Amino acid sequence: MFKKEINIMVNNEHYVREVAVNRTLLEFLREDLGLTGAKEGCNEGECGACTVLVDGKPVNSCLMLAVEADGSYILTIEGLAKGDLLHPLQQAFIDEGAVQCGFCTPGMIMTAKAILDEYGNPSEKEIRKLMEGNLCRCTGYTRVIKTVKKTAEALAAK
Amino acid sequence: MSEYTVIGKPALRKDSHDKVTGSAQFCADITLTGMLHGAVLRSKVPHGIIKSIDVSAAKEAEGVRAVVTGEEVPYRLGRSIMDQTFLAIDKVRHEGEPIALVAADTLEQAYAAVRMIKVDIEPLPAVNDVLEAMKPESALVHDRLEDYWHVDTIRPVNGTNIYDHFTLRKGDVDKAFAEADVIVENEYDCAILHHAAIENHLAIAKVDGSGKITVWSPAQSPYYIRGELSRALKVPENKIRVIVPPIGGGFGGKLEARAEQLAIALAMKTHGRPVKVAFSREEDFLAGTVRAGVHFKMRTAARKDGKILAVESTNWWDSGAYSTISPTVTLKANVILAGPYEVDNVKMDGYCVATNKQLGTAQRGFGVAEASYAHEQQMDAVAKALGMDPYELRMKNVMVDGCKGHTGEKMFAVGIKECLKEAAEGLGWEGHPTSWITEDGKIRGRGLGTFMKFTGTPSYTSATIKLNFDGSAVVSYSTTELGQGVGIVIPQIVAEELGIPLELISTVQVDTDHTPLDKTTTSSRATYHLGNATIKAAEDARRQICQWVAFKWKTPVERIEFKKGGIIVQLDEQGKPTGKQARMDELAKNGLIKNGEPILGYGSYETTNIWHKPDPETYQTERLTAMWFFGANAAEVEIDPDTAKIRVVKVVAAHDIGKTLNPLGCLQQVEGGVIMGIGNTLLEEFIHRDGYLMNGNMVDFKIPTSMDSDVEIEMRLIESSPHPEGPYGAKGIGEPAMCATQSAVASAVAHALGVPVVHVPIKGEHILAACRKRLEEANDR
Ligand code: FES
Ligand code: FES
């Protein structure tokens, strides 16, 4: 397969790598960089388990080619905490019981982070709408939505 | 004040930190040294004869290390009937059935080689429908069912598509129908649907030089899989090891071996190199397992005053191309198909039927959600026929302690009455109409759903508690964490029993070489069974601790008392405290057990003794199960008459939990279960044409999203009927919320529109005409 060199920042680390042009960003992250936090649930853009942030925007990394991410700044779930200090969303997902099997959780949290970054303190209804692309079969979303809302409020109050 | 310190208080899961940081290693995240990647050639047709397979080009392809076809692995799987080979041999029986396998250095190479395999299949007519499958002229999915070994508790019918015919007979149904004031007769359908855990099936297998097989897989029930594989391969169980990484959702879908046998088949040819076989989403739909579809014929007889006299049903379960555990699903549904009501006359005929479709098996509820939908529609129909309030009718008939169950056994710890009362109350049932039009022209309706379910018996499990010298403890067991929270409830019990702080208690990765024996993780059984085993393990640990302390304090062991909360007290000869004591939560400081005799508590729980084998014809018995559990949901729905879109407004879930061990865990189960139940009722459906799956992807097979979850959920945990044999009185909560959601929502829709719901999922096209009619009626008034 034809290869191309890409120049990419992932979780504050700089990488220059040769990748096959048909390699998805998800494969690149999981297999080439060993960052397995983003999950594959469908590989067709439907479940959101593979969500990472590309230049701050949530992206289904199974649908993006690694070469398309050339020159971008990627944030994955592994890069969210500051050392041992969890991101408020991560802490809230634990404290509010928004995690069950946890397979959807990395994607959920990344989408939630993008929402908070962009909208500040959106309503529960808006959060529901914005998280529609992240499927979860365990929680029924109730706790997830509440958790995101609560975190948004807490951050907005600061 | 509560008599417990940890039990009954909300506790946070122990695995969350790993999961929110992305460091939890699911099976897909594991890469072993030298690991190869497997790919599967699958049947494109639902039914056909394999004329030839040519793998010569694939064998020569770049990177290929192994190619396997059916004849090379003629091993048979099947819990009920051993009807399933690892790969198709001679015949394919469903779309997506595995035919050949390739292992290569990279996944791309494996797929490229799979595409080089030439297979010639002569298509046969596909058996697409259960009722069609029952006809004498139907094509046969399995030509000779009699050739397969089967368990002696089921009755396959040779020369037909019937895997099993289950029967239950109680009282005199014919007489009851003859004497009835009203008879209600209806047919109901539930579609096939998929568990749709977000993690697909996958496995890694390695076969070492001595022939030992190690499998990493998100198996819900690793010992069950080990048993299945051992019987299939004729390899002793100690030569098979199943290691379970965190599981990305199960719901019954990860009970059966799906990817495990394929990875093993390849690994047997790769000279010790591990092989990973991971299903794509499409493969998971086609070749995972599904919730069987079912068609019910129901007849109910009642007296004028509302007393239910008899329930009779014949029902057909679409169990697909291989039987797996589906006869048990048929059984479980039929045992409770008369509902949690006292009914003297019951007659059930359940057929577990083969078709050329996906493998119908267990889903959260084991057939009870479907059965509950059918019996509750019947109750509503009876209420309507008698002009009675649906709640009153149910209350009049619900089972009570001491009554005779459908299996003839004397029932105890029956919590249904309280559940039903609380569910109705939560919705404000009394004096409120069950159907009305809102000011903005929407149709609203309210409904009720009840269920009863039993946990699989006989069953067994075991646990050990290891104390470290620093006062921390490790509890190990083989009930898997599916997201249901067993990994926190069990440490809670250890903390309660030993007085060790919860944060100092950890659990162990389930691994059949290391963690103790367990039957399955199904049937809402974890808390009850494993809870009991853990209490016993703690008892054993306490005994050992007292022995050691007696030695250390040079006191006869009779004068050492282990008090609640983990305080060890020395007594004098009169049995009075001497003042010398030590605390379990300070073991690190007091060094009490340091360098002493290692303490390892062991406990087991099994239910063989309490189980009485039911009569095979009537299914009557003295005691069928360790635990019956009950519940009721009440639901309110709103229907937009223009689009026929149904929105669930509120669900009150009242469940007979016996005793709440972790309220937060229960809430998680209930919220998740209710939304999943709504998905089952309003969205999820496999659509087949001639055996071909038309919607095997996440776009066309819809599960609830966050947009479907805007439902007010109220949980009421009913503790009025504790289980005398349960840990602290507890029963199960894994399945209940699911079991009664489908029936409650269907009941609400039926009430809203004034017509029975005869098909689930309820789609707009089914109810559009009824919506119009309902509005016209309203306008006429
Ligand atoms: S794996 Fe990317 S959206 Fe599902
Ligand atoms: S927690 Fe299991 S899929 Fe979301």
PDB file of C-alpha atoms in Angstrom, chain A residues 1 20 22-23 27 30-31 34-44 46-47 49 77-81 84 86 89-91 93-106 109 124-146, chain B residues 12-13 15-17 19-26 28-30 108 193-200 246-249 251 276 279-282 285 363-364 481-484 664 667-669 671-673 675-676 679-680 684 696-699 701 703-711 713:
ATOM      1  CA  MET A   1       0.000   0.000   0.000  1.00  0.00           C
ATOM      2  CA  ALA A  20      -0.374   3.647   4.593  1.00  0.00           C
ATOM      3  CA  ASN A  22      -5.737   3.762   3.643  1.00  0.00           C
ATOM      4  CA  ARG A  23      -5.016   3.555   7.369  1.00  0.00           C
ATOM      5  CA  GLU A  27      -5.951   2.220  13.424  1.00  0.00           C
ATOM      6  CA  ARG A  30      -4.476   2.064  18.355  1.00  0.00           C
ATOM      7  CA  GLU A  31      -1.978   0.022  16.432  1.00  0.00           C
ATOM      8  CA  GLY A  34      -0.529   1.900  21.091  1.00  0.00           C
ATOM      9  CA  LEU A  35      -3.182   4.327  22.283  1.00  0.00           C
ATOM     10  CA  THR A  36      -6.026   1.877  22.703  1.00  0.00           C
ATOM     11  CA  GLY A  37      -8.354   4.128  24.682  1.00  0.00           C
ATOM     12  CA  ALA A  38     -10.448   4.946  21.609  1.00  0.00           C
ATOM     13  CA  LYS A  39     -12.485   1.844  20.761  1.00  0.00           C
ATOM     14  CA  GLU A  40     -13.862   0.309  17.630  1.00  0.00           C
ATOM     15  CA  GLY A  41     -17.549  -0.480  17.922  1.00  0.00           C
ATOM     16  CA  CYS A  42     -18.684  -0.374  14.319  1.00  0.00           C
ATOM     17  CA  ASN A  43     -16.037   1.090  12.022  1.00  0.00           C
ATOM     18  CA  GLU A  44     -18.743   2.892  10.118  1.00  0.00           C
ATOM     19  CA  GLU A  46     -22.336   5.002  13.906  1.00  0.00           C
ATOM     20  CA  CYS A  47     -21.366   4.303  17.505  1.00  0.00           C
ATOM     21  CA  ALA A  49     -16.762   4.654  20.580  1.00  0.00           C
ATOM     22  CA  ILE A  77      -8.744   9.918  26.267  1.00  0.00           C
ATOM     23  CA  GLU A  78      -5.199   9.082  27.357  1.00  0.00           C
ATOM     24  CA  GLY A  79      -4.242  12.732  27.093  1.00  0.00           C
ATOM     25  CA  LEU A  80      -7.128  14.156  29.048  1.00  0.00           C
ATOM     26  CA  ALA A  81      -5.858  13.890  32.602  1.00  0.00           C
ATOM     27  CA  ASP A  84      -2.593  12.006  38.089  1.00  0.00           C
ATOM     28  CA  LEU A  86      -8.252  13.592  36.295  1.00  0.00           C
ATOM     29  CA  LEU A  89     -15.415  15.046  33.389  1.00  0.00           C
ATOM     30  CA  GLN A  90     -13.441  11.894  34.138  1.00  0.00           C
ATOM     31  CA  GLN A  91     -13.839  12.436  37.861  1.00  0.00           C
ATOM     32  CA  PHE A  93     -18.108   9.989  35.375  1.00  0.00           C
ATOM     33  CA  ILE A  94     -16.645   8.012  38.281  1.00  0.00           C
ATOM     34  CA  ASP A  95     -18.447   9.855  41.050  1.00  0.00           C
ATOM     35  CA  GLU A  96     -21.866   9.925  39.431  1.00  0.00           C
ATOM     36  CA  GLY A  97     -21.830   6.288  38.338  1.00  0.00           C
ATOM     37  CA  ALA A  98     -21.921   7.109  34.621  1.00  0.00           C
ATOM     38  CA  VAL A  99     -19.704   4.144  33.782  1.00  0.00           C
ATOM     39  CA  GLN A 100     -20.888   0.583  33.494  1.00  0.00           C
ATOM     40  CA  CYS A 101     -19.046  -1.724  31.098  1.00  0.00           C
ATOM     41  CA  GLY A 102     -17.000   1.300  30.075  1.00  0.00           C
ATOM     42  CA  PHE A 103     -16.570   0.428  26.425  1.00  0.00           C
ATOM     43  CA  CYS A 104     -18.328   3.572  25.256  1.00  0.00           C
ATOM     44  CA  THR A 105     -16.852   5.705  28.010  1.00  0.00           C
ATOM     45  CA  PRO A 106     -13.710   7.093  26.319  1.00  0.00           C
ATOM     46  CA  ILE A 109     -16.013  11.656  27.593  1.00  0.00           C
ATOM     47  CA  GLU A 124     -29.663  18.991  29.274  1.00  0.00           C
ATOM     48  CA  LYS A 125     -31.671  18.944  26.091  1.00  0.00           C
ATOM     49  CA  GLU A 126     -28.771  20.323  24.076  1.00  0.00           C
ATOM     50  CA  ILE A 127     -26.399  17.827  25.630  1.00  0.00           C
ATOM     51  CA  ARG A 128     -28.737  15.011  24.663  1.00  0.00           C
ATOM     52  CA  LYS A 129     -28.788  16.219  21.092  1.00  0.00           C
ATOM     53  CA  LEU A 130     -25.034  16.723  20.918  1.00  0.00           C
ATOM     54  CA  MET A 131     -24.277  13.286  22.327  1.00  0.00           C
ATOM     55  CA  GLU A 132     -26.631  11.477  19.990  1.00  0.00           C
ATOM     56  CA  GLY A 133     -23.722  10.010  18.045  1.00  0.00           C
ATOM     57  CA  ASN A 134     -22.300   8.159  21.038  1.00  0.00           C
ATOM     58  CA  LEU A 135     -24.087   4.890  21.627  1.00  0.00           C
ATOM     59  CA  CYS A 136     -24.205   3.187  24.987  1.00  0.00           C
ATOM     60  CA  ARG A 137     -26.034  -0.042  25.650  1.00  0.00           C
ATOM     61  CA  CYS A 138     -25.557  -0.185  29.415  1.00  0.00           C
ATOM     62  CA  THR A 139     -26.396   3.073  31.117  1.00  0.00           C
ATOM     63  CA  GLY A 140     -29.493   4.172  29.255  1.00  0.00           C
ATOM     64  CA  TYR A 141     -27.695   7.563  29.038  1.00  0.00           C
ATOM     65  CA  THR A 142     -29.561   8.974  32.041  1.00  0.00           C
ATOM     66  CA  ARG A 143     -26.531   9.124  34.289  1.00  0.00           C
ATOM     67  CA  VAL A 144     -24.219  10.181  31.465  1.00  0.00           C
ATOM     68  CA  ILE A 145     -26.312  13.196  30.527  1.00  0.00           C
ATOM     69  CA  LYS A 146     -26.744  14.202  34.168  1.00  0.00           C
TER      70      LYS A 146
ATOM     71  CA  LEU B  12     -18.767   3.457  43.588  1.00  0.00           C
ATOM     72  CA  ARG B  13     -17.491   0.842  41.177  1.00  0.00           C
ATOM     73  CA  ASP B  15     -13.135  -0.326  37.758  1.00  0.00           C
ATOM     74  CA  SER B  16     -14.240   3.167  36.758  1.00  0.00           C
ATOM     75  CA  HIS B  17     -10.897   4.881  37.097  1.00  0.00           C
ATOM     76  CA  LYS B  19     -12.292   3.004  32.238  1.00  0.00           C
ATOM     77  CA  VAL B  20     -12.391   6.796  32.251  1.00  0.00           C
ATOM     78  CA  THR B  21      -8.682   7.090  31.534  1.00  0.00           C
ATOM     79  CA  GLY B  22      -8.620   4.644  28.653  1.00  0.00           C
ATOM     80  CA  SER B  23      -6.212   2.374  30.470  1.00  0.00           C
ATOM     81  CA  ALA B  24      -8.661  -0.529  30.876  1.00  0.00           C
ATOM     82  CA  GLN B  25      -7.466  -3.188  28.463  1.00  0.00           C
ATOM     83  CA  PHE B  26     -10.387  -4.768  26.714  1.00  0.00           C
ATOM     84  CA  ALA B  28      -9.354  -5.784  21.456  1.00  0.00           C
ATOM     85  CA  ASP B  29      -6.625  -3.786  23.173  1.00  0.00           C
ATOM     86  CA  ILE B  30      -4.445  -6.820  23.846  1.00  0.00           C
ATOM     87  CA  GLU B 108      -5.145  -6.984   5.723  1.00  0.00           C
ATOM     88  CA  LEU B 193     -33.339  -8.543  17.891  1.00  0.00           C
ATOM     89  CA  HIS B 194     -29.688  -8.191  18.679  1.00  0.00           C
ATOM     90  CA  HIS B 195     -28.032  -7.599  22.036  1.00  0.00           C
ATOM     91  CA  ALA B 196     -25.900  -4.928  20.386  1.00  0.00           C
ATOM     92  CA  ALA B 197     -23.291  -4.610  23.076  1.00  0.00           C
ATOM     93  CA  ILE B 198     -20.937  -1.909  21.873  1.00  0.00           C
ATOM     94  CA  GLU B 199     -18.035  -4.364  21.979  1.00  0.00           C
ATOM     95  CA  ASN B 200     -18.288  -7.026  19.267  1.00  0.00           C
ATOM     96  CA  PRO B 246     -12.983  -6.350  30.909  1.00  0.00           C
ATOM     97  CA  ILE B 247     -16.169  -7.061  28.982  1.00  0.00           C
ATOM     98  CA  GLY B 248     -17.699  -4.395  26.778  1.00  0.00           C
ATOM     99  CA  GLY B 249     -21.295  -5.397  27.475  1.00  0.00           C
ATOM    100  CA  PHE B 251     -26.703  -8.939  28.037  1.00  0.00           C
ATOM    101  CA  LYS B 276      -6.809 -12.953  17.310  1.00  0.00           C
ATOM    102  CA  PHE B 279     -15.755  -9.742  14.482  1.00  0.00           C
ATOM    103  CA  SER B 280     -16.681  -6.624  12.591  1.00  0.00           C
ATOM    104  CA  ARG B 281     -20.029  -5.080  13.465  1.00  0.00           C
ATOM    105  CA  GLU B 282     -21.553  -6.740  10.426  1.00  0.00           C
ATOM    106  CA  PHE B 285     -24.975  -9.059  13.578  1.00  0.00           C
ATOM    107  CA  GLN B 363     -31.023 -12.016  26.162  1.00  0.00           C
ATOM    108  CA  ARG B 364     -31.271 -10.216  29.501  1.00  0.00           C
ATOM    109  CA  GLU B 481     -18.253  -8.003  35.504  1.00  0.00           C
ATOM    110  CA  LEU B 482     -20.488  -7.162  32.562  1.00  0.00           C
ATOM    111  CA  GLY B 483     -21.036  -3.651  33.719  1.00  0.00           C
ATOM    112  CA  GLN B 484     -23.682  -4.877  36.151  1.00  0.00           C
ATOM    113  CA  LEU B 664     -26.367   3.133  43.146  1.00  0.00           C
ATOM    114  CA  LEU B 667     -30.217   2.495  39.926  1.00  0.00           C
ATOM    115  CA  GLN B 668     -27.687   1.897  37.146  1.00  0.00           C
ATOM    116  CA  GLN B 669     -29.276  -1.452  36.363  1.00  0.00           C
ATOM    117  CA  GLU B 671     -32.016   3.016  34.239  1.00  0.00           C
ATOM    118  CA  GLY B 672     -30.073   0.965  31.713  1.00  0.00           C
ATOM    119  CA  GLY B 673     -32.655  -1.807  31.701  1.00  0.00           C
ATOM    120  CA  ILE B 675     -33.991   2.251  28.196  1.00  0.00           C
ATOM    121  CA  MET B 676     -32.898  -1.058  26.692  1.00  0.00           C
ATOM    122  CA  GLY B 679     -35.446   0.038  22.554  1.00  0.00           C
ATOM    123  CA  ASN B 680     -36.705  -3.554  22.384  1.00  0.00           C
ATOM    124  CA  GLU B 684     -35.203  -2.972  17.499  1.00  0.00           C
ATOM    125  CA  GLY B 696     -27.368  -5.886   9.757  1.00  0.00           C
ATOM    126  CA  ASN B 697     -25.752  -2.579  10.621  1.00  0.00           C
ATOM    127  CA  MET B 698     -26.091   0.129  13.229  1.00  0.00           C
ATOM    128  CA  VAL B 699     -27.804   2.534  10.858  1.00  0.00           C
ATOM    129  CA  PHE B 701     -30.853  -1.655  13.232  1.00  0.00           C
ATOM    130  CA  ILE B 703     -30.851   1.012  19.336  1.00  0.00           C
ATOM    131  CA  PRO B 704     -31.774   3.880  21.651  1.00  0.00           C
ATOM    132  CA  THR B 705     -29.569   6.964  21.506  1.00  0.00           C
ATOM    133  CA  SER B 706     -29.392   9.754  24.045  1.00  0.00           C
ATOM    134  CA  MET B 707     -32.314  11.315  22.180  1.00  0.00           C
ATOM    135  CA  ASP B 708     -34.524   8.334  23.042  1.00  0.00           C
ATOM    136  CA  SER B 709     -33.576   8.417  26.671  1.00  0.00           C
ATOM    137  CA  ASP B 710     -35.408  11.520  27.785  1.00  0.00           C
ATOM    138  CA  VAL B 711     -37.632   9.427  29.995  1.00  0.00           C
ATOM    139  CA  ILE B 713     -37.427   6.963  35.409  1.00  0.00           C
TER     140      ILE B 713
END
